[in-house]
PDB file of C-alpha atoms in Angstrom:
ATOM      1  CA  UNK Y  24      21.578 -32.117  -1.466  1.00 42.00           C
ATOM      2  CA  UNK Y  25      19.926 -29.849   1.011  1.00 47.00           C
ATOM      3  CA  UNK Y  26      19.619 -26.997  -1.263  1.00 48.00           C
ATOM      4  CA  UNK Y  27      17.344 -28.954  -3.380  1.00 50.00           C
ATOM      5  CA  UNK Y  28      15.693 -30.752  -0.723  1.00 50.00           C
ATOM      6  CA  UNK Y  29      14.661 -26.968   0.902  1.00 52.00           C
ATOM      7  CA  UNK Y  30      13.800 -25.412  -2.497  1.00 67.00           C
ATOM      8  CA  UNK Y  31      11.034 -28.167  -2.321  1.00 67.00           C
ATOM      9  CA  UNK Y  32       9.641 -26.535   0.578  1.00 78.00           C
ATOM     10  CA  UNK Y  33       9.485 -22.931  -0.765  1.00 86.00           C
ATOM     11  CA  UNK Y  34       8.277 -21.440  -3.694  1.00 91.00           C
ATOM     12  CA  UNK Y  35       9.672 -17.767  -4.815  1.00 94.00           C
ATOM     13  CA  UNK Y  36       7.691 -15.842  -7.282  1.00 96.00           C
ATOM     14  CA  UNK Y  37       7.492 -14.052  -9.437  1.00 96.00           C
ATOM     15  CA  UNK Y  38      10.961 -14.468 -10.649  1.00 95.00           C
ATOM     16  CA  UNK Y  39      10.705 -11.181 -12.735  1.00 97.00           C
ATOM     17  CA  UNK Y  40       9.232  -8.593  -9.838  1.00 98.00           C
ATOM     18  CA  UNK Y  41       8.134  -5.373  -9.371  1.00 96.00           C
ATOM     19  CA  UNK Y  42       6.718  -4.395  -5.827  1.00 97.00           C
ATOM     20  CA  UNK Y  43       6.301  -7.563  -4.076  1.00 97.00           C
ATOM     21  CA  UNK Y  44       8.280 -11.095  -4.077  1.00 97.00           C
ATOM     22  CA  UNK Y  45       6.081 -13.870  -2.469  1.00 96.00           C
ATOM     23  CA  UNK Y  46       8.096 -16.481  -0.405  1.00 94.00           C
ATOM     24  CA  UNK Y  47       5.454 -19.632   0.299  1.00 91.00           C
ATOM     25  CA  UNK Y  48       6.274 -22.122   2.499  1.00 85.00           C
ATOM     26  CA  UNK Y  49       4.770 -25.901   3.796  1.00 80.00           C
ATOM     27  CA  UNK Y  50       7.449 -25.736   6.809  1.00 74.00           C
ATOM     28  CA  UNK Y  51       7.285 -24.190   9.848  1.00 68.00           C
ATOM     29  CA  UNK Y  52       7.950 -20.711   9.386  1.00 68.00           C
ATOM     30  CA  UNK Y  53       8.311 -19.269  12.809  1.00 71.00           C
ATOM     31  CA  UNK Y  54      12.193 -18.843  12.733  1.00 80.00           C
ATOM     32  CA  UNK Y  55      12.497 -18.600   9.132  1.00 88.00           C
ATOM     33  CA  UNK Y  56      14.593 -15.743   7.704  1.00 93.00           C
ATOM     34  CA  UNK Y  57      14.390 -13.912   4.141  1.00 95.00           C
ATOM     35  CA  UNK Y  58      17.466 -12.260   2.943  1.00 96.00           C
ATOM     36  CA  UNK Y  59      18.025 -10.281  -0.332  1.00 98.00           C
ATOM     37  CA  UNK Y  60      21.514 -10.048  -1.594  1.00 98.00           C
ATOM     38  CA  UNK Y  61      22.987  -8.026  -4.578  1.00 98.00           C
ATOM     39  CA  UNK Y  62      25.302  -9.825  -6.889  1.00 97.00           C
ATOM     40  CA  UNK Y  63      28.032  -8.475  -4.978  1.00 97.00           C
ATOM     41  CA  UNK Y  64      26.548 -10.549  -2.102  1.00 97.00           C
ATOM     42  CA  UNK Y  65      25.799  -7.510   0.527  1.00 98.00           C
ATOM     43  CA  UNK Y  66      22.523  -8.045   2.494  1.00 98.00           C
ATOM     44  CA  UNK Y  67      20.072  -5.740   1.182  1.00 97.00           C
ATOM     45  CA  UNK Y  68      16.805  -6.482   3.188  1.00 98.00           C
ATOM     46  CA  UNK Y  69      16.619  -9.003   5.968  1.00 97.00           C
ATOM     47  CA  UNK Y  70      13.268  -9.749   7.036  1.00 96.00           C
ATOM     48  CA  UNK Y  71      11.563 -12.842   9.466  1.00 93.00           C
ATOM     49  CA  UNK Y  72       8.688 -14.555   8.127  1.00 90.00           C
ATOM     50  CA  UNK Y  73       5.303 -14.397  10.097  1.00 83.00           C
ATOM     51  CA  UNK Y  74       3.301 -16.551   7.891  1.00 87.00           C
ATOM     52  CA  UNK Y  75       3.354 -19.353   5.533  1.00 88.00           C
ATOM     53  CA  UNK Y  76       3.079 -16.427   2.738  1.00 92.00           C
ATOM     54  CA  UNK Y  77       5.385 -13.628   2.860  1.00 93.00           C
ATOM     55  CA  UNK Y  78       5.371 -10.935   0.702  1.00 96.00           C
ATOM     56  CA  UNK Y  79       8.859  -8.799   0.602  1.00 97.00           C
ATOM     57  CA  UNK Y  80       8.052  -5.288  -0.561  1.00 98.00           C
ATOM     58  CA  UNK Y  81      11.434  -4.881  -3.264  1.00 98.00           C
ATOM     59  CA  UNK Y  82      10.204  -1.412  -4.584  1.00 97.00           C
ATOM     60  CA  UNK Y  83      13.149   0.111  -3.321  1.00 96.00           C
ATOM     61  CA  UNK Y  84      15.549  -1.901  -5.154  1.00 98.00           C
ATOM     62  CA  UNK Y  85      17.323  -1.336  -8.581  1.00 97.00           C
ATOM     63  CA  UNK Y  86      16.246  -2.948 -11.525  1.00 98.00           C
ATOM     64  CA  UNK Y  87      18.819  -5.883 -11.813  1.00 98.00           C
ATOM     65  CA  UNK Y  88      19.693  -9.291 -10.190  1.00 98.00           C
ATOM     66  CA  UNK Y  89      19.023 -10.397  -6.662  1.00 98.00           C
ATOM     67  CA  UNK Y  90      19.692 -13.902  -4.827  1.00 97.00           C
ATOM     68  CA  UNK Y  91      17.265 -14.642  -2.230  1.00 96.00           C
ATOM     69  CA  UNK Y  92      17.640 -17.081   0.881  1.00 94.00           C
ATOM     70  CA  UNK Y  93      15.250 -18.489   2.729  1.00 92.00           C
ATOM     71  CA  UNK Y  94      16.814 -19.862   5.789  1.00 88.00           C
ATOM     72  CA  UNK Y  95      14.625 -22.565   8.177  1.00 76.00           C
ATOM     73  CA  UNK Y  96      15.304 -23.467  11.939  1.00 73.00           C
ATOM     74  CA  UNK Y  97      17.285 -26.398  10.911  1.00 74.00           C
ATOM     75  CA  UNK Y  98      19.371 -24.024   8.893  1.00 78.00           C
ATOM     76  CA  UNK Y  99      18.143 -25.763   5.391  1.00 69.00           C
ATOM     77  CA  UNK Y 100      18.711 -22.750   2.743  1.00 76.00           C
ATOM     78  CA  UNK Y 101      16.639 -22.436  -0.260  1.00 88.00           C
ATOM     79  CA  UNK Y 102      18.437 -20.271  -3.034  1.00 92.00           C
ATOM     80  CA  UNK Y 103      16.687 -18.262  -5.619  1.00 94.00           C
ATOM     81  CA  UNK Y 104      17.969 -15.460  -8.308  1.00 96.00           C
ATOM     82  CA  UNK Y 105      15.075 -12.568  -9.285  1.00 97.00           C
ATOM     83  CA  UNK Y 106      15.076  -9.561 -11.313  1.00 97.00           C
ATOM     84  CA  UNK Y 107      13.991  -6.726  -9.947  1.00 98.00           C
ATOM     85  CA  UNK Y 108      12.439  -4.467 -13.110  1.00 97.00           C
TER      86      UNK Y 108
END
């Protein structure tokens, strides 16, 4: 499955965020994209990463669910839900 192969390569945390959402990665990050959906699945922030540690500032959001996707250049996806307090 390449959802589960690509959530071995990046680590989301904290699951239950504040300010900032960390998205690590061991791939090569220069053409990987962050995106922040509500449940309703609109984009909410879209970001590129610059490093192997990015840090998405979600202080503007709601308090409630998010999905986040972590797309690579060979267009593996990692999935993750959060909860924005």
């Amino acid at each position: 499955n390449e959802d589960e192969l690509a959530n071995q390569n990046v680590k989301v945390y904290p699951t239950i965020v504040s300010d900032g959402l960390n998205v690590e990665t061991s791939l090569n990050n220069s053409q990987m994209k962050v995106r922040i959906y509500d449940m309703n699945g609109k984009v909410i922030i879209s970001e590129n990463m610059a490093s192997s540690l990015h840090t998405v500032d979600v202080t503007a959001l709601s308090a409630g669910s998010y999905i986040i996707i972590i797309q690579d250049p060979f267009n593996l996806i990692a999935r993750y839900r959060f909860i924005k307090q």
